[in-house]
Amino acid sequence: MTDISAPKVDRDDTALMLGVLSAVENDAKVTQRGLSSELGIALGLANAVLKRCVRKGLIKIANAPLNRYAYYLTPSGFAEKSRLTAEYLRLSFDLFRDSRRQYGELFRELRRRGRRRVALIGGSELAEAALLSAREADVEIVGIVEAGRAGELFLGHALLATPDLCPAPLEAIALCDMRDPSAAYAAALAAAARLGLSDQDVAAPALLRLARKAAA
């Protein structure tokens, strides 16, 4: 269940840090003014959060042409982004509503591309929302993958160790992992390659904040 008792300040701080790390991961050339505009916060606050991330060793700064700077996530930054993503999802009041909507859009796009049989990666609250959205979009969920819990029952599905073990041929993979979405995405891309699927057949809702171009 989502923890609705969490203080709003915790959610706001988590969202702010996560927003900065996500923006840097997506665009190393992002400026402080760009961060301010993208996140809808004051320039001074964007600068303060960016400096905090640098002090914590989450972001490193490199010189770029034209006397500008480039920002990069460190390994600690990638790990912290994964942790904050899970924390933000846990704290969000609107998780179930937003995930239902986003998976609905995702599955309708897959159907438009002729992809109907889908495996879910991650036995989480997101998977529950994805199952409901799949029914509405006339998409068949042929398996739910959670390597560490393989064999357990989850909402009537026996969890699988890998997508390769799905009982029916796969046409797409959808991400539902809340603990480490980036690692799950990388594993899903590898599974897609083994199964003859393209990177575009691995789908993820925007709320997981994955940098698709980086993973691809």
PDB file of C-alpha atoms in Angstrom:
ATOM      1  CA  MET A   1       0.000   0.000   0.000  1.00  0.00           C
ATOM      2  CA  THR A   2       1.138   3.582  -0.618  1.00  0.00           C
ATOM      3  CA  ASP A   3       2.183   5.381   2.553  1.00  0.00           C
ATOM      4  CA  ILE A   4      -0.212   8.336   2.622  1.00  0.00           C
ATOM      5  CA  SER A   5       0.991   9.426   6.054  1.00  0.00           C
ATOM      6  CA  ALA A   6       4.361  10.633   4.744  1.00  0.00           C
ATOM      7  CA  PRO A   7       4.906  14.377   5.283  1.00  0.00           C
ATOM      8  CA  LYS A   8       4.519  16.546   2.183  1.00  0.00           C
ATOM      9  CA  VAL A   9       7.972  18.060   2.731  1.00  0.00           C
ATOM     10  CA  ASP A  10       9.521  14.600   2.319  1.00  0.00           C
ATOM     11  CA  ARG A  11       7.690  14.066  -0.960  1.00  0.00           C
ATOM     12  CA  ASP A  12       8.686  17.505  -2.223  1.00  0.00           C
ATOM     13  CA  ASP A  13      12.362  17.077  -1.324  1.00  0.00           C
ATOM     14  CA  THR A  14      12.477  13.617  -2.880  1.00  0.00           C
ATOM     15  CA  ALA A  15      10.788  14.881  -6.049  1.00  0.00           C
ATOM     16  CA  LEU A  16      13.217  17.819  -6.261  1.00  0.00           C
ATOM     17  CA  MET A  17      16.364  15.710  -5.934  1.00  0.00           C
ATOM     18  CA  LEU A  18      14.962  13.120  -8.309  1.00  0.00           C
ATOM     19  CA  GLY A  19      14.051  15.800 -10.822  1.00  0.00           C
ATOM     20  CA  VAL A  20      17.590  17.212 -10.851  1.00  0.00           C
ATOM     21  CA  LEU A  21      19.236  13.791 -11.181  1.00  0.00           C
ATOM     22  CA  SER A  22      16.828  12.786 -13.955  1.00  0.00           C
ATOM     23  CA  ALA A  23      17.404  16.032 -15.853  1.00  0.00           C
ATOM     24  CA  VAL A  24      21.185  15.617 -15.689  1.00  0.00           C
ATOM     25  CA  GLU A  25      20.966  11.985 -16.782  1.00  0.00           C
ATOM     26  CA  ASN A  26      18.846  12.957 -19.779  1.00  0.00           C
ATOM     27  CA  ASP A  27      20.974  15.952 -20.813  1.00  0.00           C
ATOM     28  CA  ALA A  28      24.531  16.546 -19.607  1.00  0.00           C
ATOM     29  CA  LYS A  29      24.413  20.032 -21.147  1.00  0.00           C
ATOM     30  CA  VAL A  30      21.435  21.156 -19.089  1.00  0.00           C
ATOM     31  CA  THR A  31      21.963  24.570 -17.488  1.00  0.00           C
ATOM     32  CA  GLN A  32      20.882  25.819 -14.104  1.00  0.00           C
ATOM     33  CA  ARG A  33      18.348  28.025 -15.854  1.00  0.00           C
ATOM     34  CA  GLY A  34      17.168  25.009 -17.818  1.00  0.00           C
ATOM     35  CA  LEU A  35      16.751  23.047 -14.592  1.00  0.00           C
ATOM     36  CA  SER A  36      14.789  25.913 -13.105  1.00  0.00           C
ATOM     37  CA  SER A  37      12.436  25.992 -16.087  1.00  0.00           C
ATOM     38  CA  GLU A  38      12.075  22.203 -16.413  1.00  0.00           C
ATOM     39  CA  LEU A  39      11.339  21.651 -12.719  1.00  0.00           C
ATOM     40  CA  GLY A  40       9.283  24.801 -12.238  1.00  0.00           C
ATOM     41  CA  ILE A  41      11.440  26.102  -9.373  1.00  0.00           C
ATOM     42  CA  ALA A  42      13.391  29.286  -8.671  1.00  0.00           C
ATOM     43  CA  LEU A  43      16.856  29.585 -10.221  1.00  0.00           C
ATOM     44  CA  GLY A  44      18.442  29.899  -6.777  1.00  0.00           C
ATOM     45  CA  LEU A  45      16.784  26.685  -5.608  1.00  0.00           C
ATOM     46  CA  ALA A  46      17.904  24.819  -8.733  1.00  0.00           C
ATOM     47  CA  ASN A  47      21.463  26.021  -8.097  1.00  0.00           C
ATOM     48  CA  ALA A  48      21.304  24.978  -4.424  1.00  0.00           C
ATOM     49  CA  VAL A  49      20.027  21.469  -5.195  1.00  0.00           C
ATOM     50  CA  LEU A  50      22.611  21.011  -7.948  1.00  0.00           C
ATOM     51  CA  LYS A  51      25.408  22.054  -5.560  1.00  0.00           C
ATOM     52  CA  ARG A  52      24.058  19.664  -2.915  1.00  0.00           C
ATOM     53  CA  CYS A  53      24.208  16.821  -5.444  1.00  0.00           C
ATOM     54  CA  VAL A  54      27.798  17.730  -6.315  1.00  0.00           C
ATOM     55  CA  ARG A  55      28.803  17.841  -2.628  1.00  0.00           C
ATOM     56  CA  LYS A  56      27.259  14.414  -2.091  1.00  0.00           C
ATOM     57  CA  GLY A  57      29.215  12.988  -5.008  1.00  0.00           C
ATOM     58  CA  LEU A  58      26.073  12.290  -7.044  1.00  0.00           C
ATOM     59  CA  ILE A  59      26.958  14.643  -9.905  1.00  0.00           C
ATOM     60  CA  LYS A  60      30.334  15.597 -11.341  1.00  0.00           C
ATOM     61  CA  ILE A  61      31.082  18.743 -13.333  1.00  0.00           C
ATOM     62  CA  ALA A  62      33.274  18.929 -16.441  1.00  0.00           C
ATOM     63  CA  ASN A  63      34.297  21.889 -18.545  1.00  0.00           C
ATOM     64  CA  ALA A  64      32.468  22.235 -21.847  1.00  0.00           C
ATOM     65  CA  PRO A  65      33.047  24.509 -24.883  1.00  0.00           C
ATOM     66  CA  LEU A  66      32.064  28.167 -24.765  1.00  0.00           C
ATOM     67  CA  ASN A  67      32.915  28.460 -21.068  1.00  0.00           C
ATOM     68  CA  ARG A  68      30.005  26.267 -20.050  1.00  0.00           C
ATOM     69  CA  TYR A  69      29.756  23.196 -17.847  1.00  0.00           C
ATOM     70  CA  ALA A  70      28.586  19.667 -18.437  1.00  0.00           C
ATOM     71  CA  TYR A  71      27.043  17.654 -15.625  1.00  0.00           C
ATOM     72  CA  TYR A  72      27.242  13.870 -15.302  1.00  0.00           C
ATOM     73  CA  LEU A  73      25.783  11.382 -12.859  1.00  0.00           C
ATOM     74  CA  THR A  74      28.407   9.423 -10.926  1.00  0.00           C
ATOM     75  CA  PRO A  75      27.849   5.737 -10.089  1.00  0.00           C
ATOM     76  CA  SER A  76      26.575   6.963  -6.711  1.00  0.00           C
ATOM     77  CA  GLY A  77      24.270   9.317  -8.561  1.00  0.00           C
ATOM     78  CA  PHE A  78      22.746   6.511 -10.607  1.00  0.00           C
ATOM     79  CA  ALA A  79      22.244   4.450  -7.448  1.00  0.00           C
ATOM     80  CA  GLU A  80      20.675   7.394  -5.611  1.00  0.00           C
ATOM     81  CA  LYS A  81      18.368   8.106  -8.543  1.00  0.00           C
ATOM     82  CA  SER A  82      17.088   4.516  -8.411  1.00  0.00           C
ATOM     83  CA  ARG A  83      16.578   4.790  -4.648  1.00  0.00           C
ATOM     84  CA  LEU A  84      14.778   8.123  -4.946  1.00  0.00           C
ATOM     85  CA  THR A  85      12.549   6.800  -7.725  1.00  0.00           C
ATOM     86  CA  ALA A  86      11.366   3.983  -5.471  1.00  0.00           C
ATOM     87  CA  GLU A  87      10.966   6.407  -2.555  1.00  0.00           C
ATOM     88  CA  TYR A  88       9.000   8.893  -4.638  1.00  0.00           C
ATOM     89  CA  LEU A  89       6.664   6.192  -5.874  1.00  0.00           C
ATOM     90  CA  ARG A  90       6.143   4.964  -2.314  1.00  0.00           C
ATOM     91  CA  LEU A  91       5.292   8.456  -1.094  1.00  0.00           C
ATOM     92  CA  SER A  92       3.060   9.451  -3.985  1.00  0.00           C
ATOM     93  CA  PHE A  93      -0.641   9.839  -3.255  1.00  0.00           C
ATOM     94  CA  ASP A  94      -1.446   9.497  -6.941  1.00  0.00           C
ATOM     95  CA  LEU A  95       0.615   6.415  -7.737  1.00  0.00           C
ATOM     96  CA  PHE A  96      -2.231   4.062  -8.606  1.00  0.00           C
ATOM     97  CA  ARG A  97      -4.219   6.611 -10.611  1.00  0.00           C
ATOM     98  CA  ASP A  98      -1.186   7.812 -12.554  1.00  0.00           C
ATOM     99  CA  SER A  99       0.120   4.313 -13.203  1.00  0.00           C
ATOM    100  CA  ARG A 100      -3.282   3.139 -14.474  1.00  0.00           C
ATOM    101  CA  ARG A 101      -3.380   6.047 -16.911  1.00  0.00           C
ATOM    102  CA  GLN A 102       0.219   5.647 -18.072  1.00  0.00           C
ATOM    103  CA  TYR A 103       0.009   1.888 -18.555  1.00  0.00           C
ATOM    104  CA  GLY A 104      -3.227   2.386 -20.450  1.00  0.00           C
ATOM    105  CA  GLU A 105      -1.474   4.757 -22.848  1.00  0.00           C
ATOM    106  CA  LEU A 106       1.511   2.441 -23.087  1.00  0.00           C
ATOM    107  CA  PHE A 107      -0.604  -0.643 -23.901  1.00  0.00           C
ATOM    108  CA  ARG A 108      -2.702   1.212 -26.454  1.00  0.00           C
ATOM    109  CA  GLU A 109       0.479   2.255 -28.237  1.00  0.00           C
ATOM    110  CA  LEU A 110       1.723  -1.344 -28.202  1.00  0.00           C
ATOM    111  CA  ARG A 111      -1.592  -2.511 -29.674  1.00  0.00           C
ATOM    112  CA  ARG A 112      -1.315   0.158 -32.353  1.00  0.00           C
ATOM    113  CA  ARG A 113       2.054  -1.357 -33.284  1.00  0.00           C
ATOM    114  CA  GLY A 114       0.586  -4.859 -33.365  1.00  0.00           C
ATOM    115  CA  ARG A 115       2.014  -5.960 -30.008  1.00  0.00           C
ATOM    116  CA  ARG A 116      -0.561  -7.768 -27.889  1.00  0.00           C
ATOM    117  CA  ARG A 117       1.212 -10.420 -25.783  1.00  0.00           C
ATOM    118  CA  VAL A 118       3.186  -8.662 -23.051  1.00  0.00           C
ATOM    119  CA  ALA A 119       5.330  -9.722 -20.100  1.00  0.00           C
ATOM    120  CA  LEU A 120       5.609  -7.526 -17.013  1.00  0.00           C
ATOM    121  CA  ILE A 121       8.939  -7.060 -15.232  1.00  0.00           C
ATOM    122  CA  GLY A 122       8.428  -6.594 -11.496  1.00  0.00           C
ATOM    123  CA  GLY A 123       5.788  -7.949  -9.131  1.00  0.00           C
ATOM    124  CA  SER A 124       4.883  -4.610  -7.542  1.00  0.00           C
ATOM    125  CA  GLU A 125       1.944  -2.236  -7.072  1.00  0.00           C
ATOM    126  CA  LEU A 126       2.665  -1.070 -10.600  1.00  0.00           C
ATOM    127  CA  ALA A 127       2.081  -4.582 -11.908  1.00  0.00           C
ATOM    128  CA  GLU A 128      -1.376  -4.561 -10.324  1.00  0.00           C
ATOM    129  CA  ALA A 129      -2.196  -1.315 -12.126  1.00  0.00           C
ATOM    130  CA  ALA A 130      -0.717  -2.694 -15.349  1.00  0.00           C
ATOM    131  CA  LEU A 131      -2.895  -5.826 -15.168  1.00  0.00           C
ATOM    132  CA  LEU A 132      -6.040  -3.725 -14.880  1.00  0.00           C
ATOM    133  CA  SER A 133      -4.988  -1.421 -17.693  1.00  0.00           C
ATOM    134  CA  ALA A 134      -4.097  -4.387 -19.897  1.00  0.00           C
ATOM    135  CA  ARG A 135      -7.632  -5.763 -19.669  1.00  0.00           C
ATOM    136  CA  GLU A 136      -9.064  -2.423 -20.713  1.00  0.00           C
ATOM    137  CA  ALA A 137      -6.632  -2.171 -23.642  1.00  0.00           C
ATOM    138  CA  ASP A 138      -7.240  -5.780 -24.753  1.00  0.00           C
ATOM    139  CA  VAL A 139      -3.613  -6.700 -24.093  1.00  0.00           C
ATOM    140  CA  GLU A 140      -2.717 -10.188 -22.837  1.00  0.00           C
ATOM    141  CA  ILE A 141      -0.267 -10.391 -19.934  1.00  0.00           C
ATOM    142  CA  VAL A 142       1.487 -13.708 -20.552  1.00  0.00           C
ATOM    143  CA  GLY A 143       3.803 -13.586 -17.531  1.00  0.00           C
ATOM    144  CA  ILE A 144       5.121 -11.524 -14.627  1.00  0.00           C
ATOM    145  CA  VAL A 145       8.864 -11.675 -13.976  1.00  0.00           C
ATOM    146  CA  GLU A 146      10.445 -11.281 -10.538  1.00  0.00           C
ATOM    147  CA  ALA A 147      13.663 -13.308 -10.393  1.00  0.00           C
ATOM    148  CA  GLY A 148      14.053 -13.261  -6.612  1.00  0.00           C
ATOM    149  CA  ARG A 149      10.499 -14.536  -6.061  1.00  0.00           C
ATOM    150  CA  ALA A 150      10.186 -17.024  -8.923  1.00  0.00           C
ATOM    151  CA  GLY A 151       7.454 -19.575  -8.227  1.00  0.00           C
ATOM    152  CA  GLU A 152       5.454 -17.361  -5.864  1.00  0.00           C
ATOM    153  CA  LEU A 153       1.889 -16.482  -6.780  1.00  0.00           C
ATOM    154  CA  PHE A 154       1.165 -12.822  -7.515  1.00  0.00           C
ATOM    155  CA  LEU A 155      -2.411 -11.838  -8.364  1.00  0.00           C
ATOM    156  CA  GLY A 156      -3.032 -15.279  -9.820  1.00  0.00           C
ATOM    157  CA  HIS A 157       0.220 -15.401 -11.796  1.00  0.00           C
ATOM    158  CA  ALA A 158       3.193 -17.601 -10.919  1.00  0.00           C
ATOM    159  CA  LEU A 159       6.197 -15.275 -10.922  1.00  0.00           C
ATOM    160  CA  LEU A 160       8.896 -16.202 -13.443  1.00  0.00           C
ATOM    161  CA  ALA A 161      12.677 -15.938 -13.266  1.00  0.00           C
ATOM    162  CA  THR A 162      13.094 -14.475 -16.787  1.00  0.00           C
ATOM    163  CA  PRO A 163      10.856 -13.362 -19.670  1.00  0.00           C
ATOM    164  CA  ASP A 164      12.174 -16.318 -21.680  1.00  0.00           C
ATOM    165  CA  LEU A 165      10.057 -18.627 -19.488  1.00  0.00           C
ATOM    166  CA  CYS A 166       6.706 -17.093 -20.464  1.00  0.00           C
ATOM    167  CA  PRO A 167       4.315 -19.830 -21.640  1.00  0.00           C
ATOM    168  CA  ALA A 168       3.374 -17.942 -24.821  1.00  0.00           C
ATOM    169  CA  PRO A 169       5.530 -16.123 -27.402  1.00  0.00           C
ATOM    170  CA  LEU A 170       6.233 -12.544 -26.314  1.00  0.00           C
ATOM    171  CA  GLU A 171       5.663  -9.484 -28.446  1.00  0.00           C
ATOM    172  CA  ALA A 172       6.611  -6.828 -25.870  1.00  0.00           C
ATOM    173  CA  ILE A 173       7.883  -6.273 -22.329  1.00  0.00           C
ATOM    174  CA  ALA A 174       6.573  -3.653 -19.889  1.00  0.00           C
ATOM    175  CA  LEU A 175       8.497  -2.409 -16.853  1.00  0.00           C
ATOM    176  CA  CYS A 176       6.842  -2.452 -13.422  1.00  0.00           C
ATOM    177  CA  ASP A 177       9.956  -2.609 -11.203  1.00  0.00           C
ATOM    178  CA  MET A 178       9.904   0.030  -8.446  1.00  0.00           C
ATOM    179  CA  ARG A 179      13.093  -0.962  -6.611  1.00  0.00           C
ATOM    180  CA  ASP A 180      15.706  -0.527  -9.347  1.00  0.00           C
ATOM    181  CA  PRO A 181      14.029   0.499 -12.615  1.00  0.00           C
ATOM    182  CA  SER A 182      17.312   1.182 -14.428  1.00  0.00           C
ATOM    183  CA  ALA A 183      18.705  -2.287 -13.732  1.00  0.00           C
ATOM    184  CA  ALA A 184      15.356  -3.866 -14.633  1.00  0.00           C
ATOM    185  CA  TYR A 185      15.321  -1.912 -17.886  1.00  0.00           C
ATOM    186  CA  ALA A 186      18.813  -3.092 -18.812  1.00  0.00           C
ATOM    187  CA  ALA A 187      17.809  -6.703 -18.067  1.00  0.00           C
ATOM    188  CA  ALA A 188      14.623  -6.280 -20.116  1.00  0.00           C
ATOM    189  CA  LEU A 189      16.598  -4.967 -23.092  1.00  0.00           C
ATOM    190  CA  ALA A 190      18.900  -7.990 -22.889  1.00  0.00           C
ATOM    191  CA  ALA A 191      15.899 -10.337 -22.713  1.00  0.00           C
ATOM    192  CA  ALA A 192      14.285  -8.584 -25.680  1.00  0.00           C
ATOM    193  CA  ALA A 193      17.437  -9.108 -27.731  1.00  0.00           C
ATOM    194  CA  ARG A 194      17.450 -12.828 -26.884  1.00  0.00           C
ATOM    195  CA  LEU A 195      13.806 -13.098 -27.910  1.00  0.00           C
ATOM    196  CA  GLY A 196      14.238 -11.257 -31.193  1.00  0.00           C
ATOM    197  CA  LEU A 197      12.424  -8.123 -30.027  1.00  0.00           C
ATOM    198  CA  SER A 198      13.600  -4.559 -30.582  1.00  0.00           C
ATOM    199  CA  ASP A 199      14.389  -1.927 -27.956  1.00  0.00           C
ATOM    200  CA  GLN A 200      11.084  -0.287 -28.890  1.00  0.00           C
ATOM    201  CA  ASP A 201       9.277  -3.409 -27.714  1.00  0.00           C
ATOM    202  CA  VAL A 202      10.464  -2.701 -24.155  1.00  0.00           C
ATOM    203  CA  ALA A 203       8.065  -0.145 -22.711  1.00  0.00           C
ATOM    204  CA  ALA A 204       8.092   1.790 -19.450  1.00  0.00           C
ATOM    205  CA  PRO A 205       5.727   4.393 -17.973  1.00  0.00           C
ATOM    206  CA  ALA A 206       7.074   7.912 -17.557  1.00  0.00           C
ATOM    207  CA  LEU A 207       6.716   7.702 -13.770  1.00  0.00           C
ATOM    208  CA  LEU A 208       9.720   5.341 -13.627  1.00  0.00           C
ATOM    209  CA  ARG A 209      11.864   8.212 -14.971  1.00  0.00           C
ATOM    210  CA  LEU A 210      14.012   6.054 -17.207  1.00  0.00           C
ATOM    211  CA  ALA A 211      16.434   7.671 -19.642  1.00  0.00           C
ATOM    212  CA  ARG A 212      15.600   5.517 -22.649  1.00  0.00           C
ATOM    213  CA  LYS A 213      18.327   6.944 -24.861  1.00  0.00           C
ATOM    214  CA  ALA A 214      20.964   6.153 -22.219  1.00  0.00           C
ATOM    215  CA  ALA A 215      19.760   2.597 -21.686  1.00  0.00           C
ATOM    216  CA  ALA A 216      19.440   1.968 -25.420  1.00  0.00           C
TER     217      ALA A 216
END
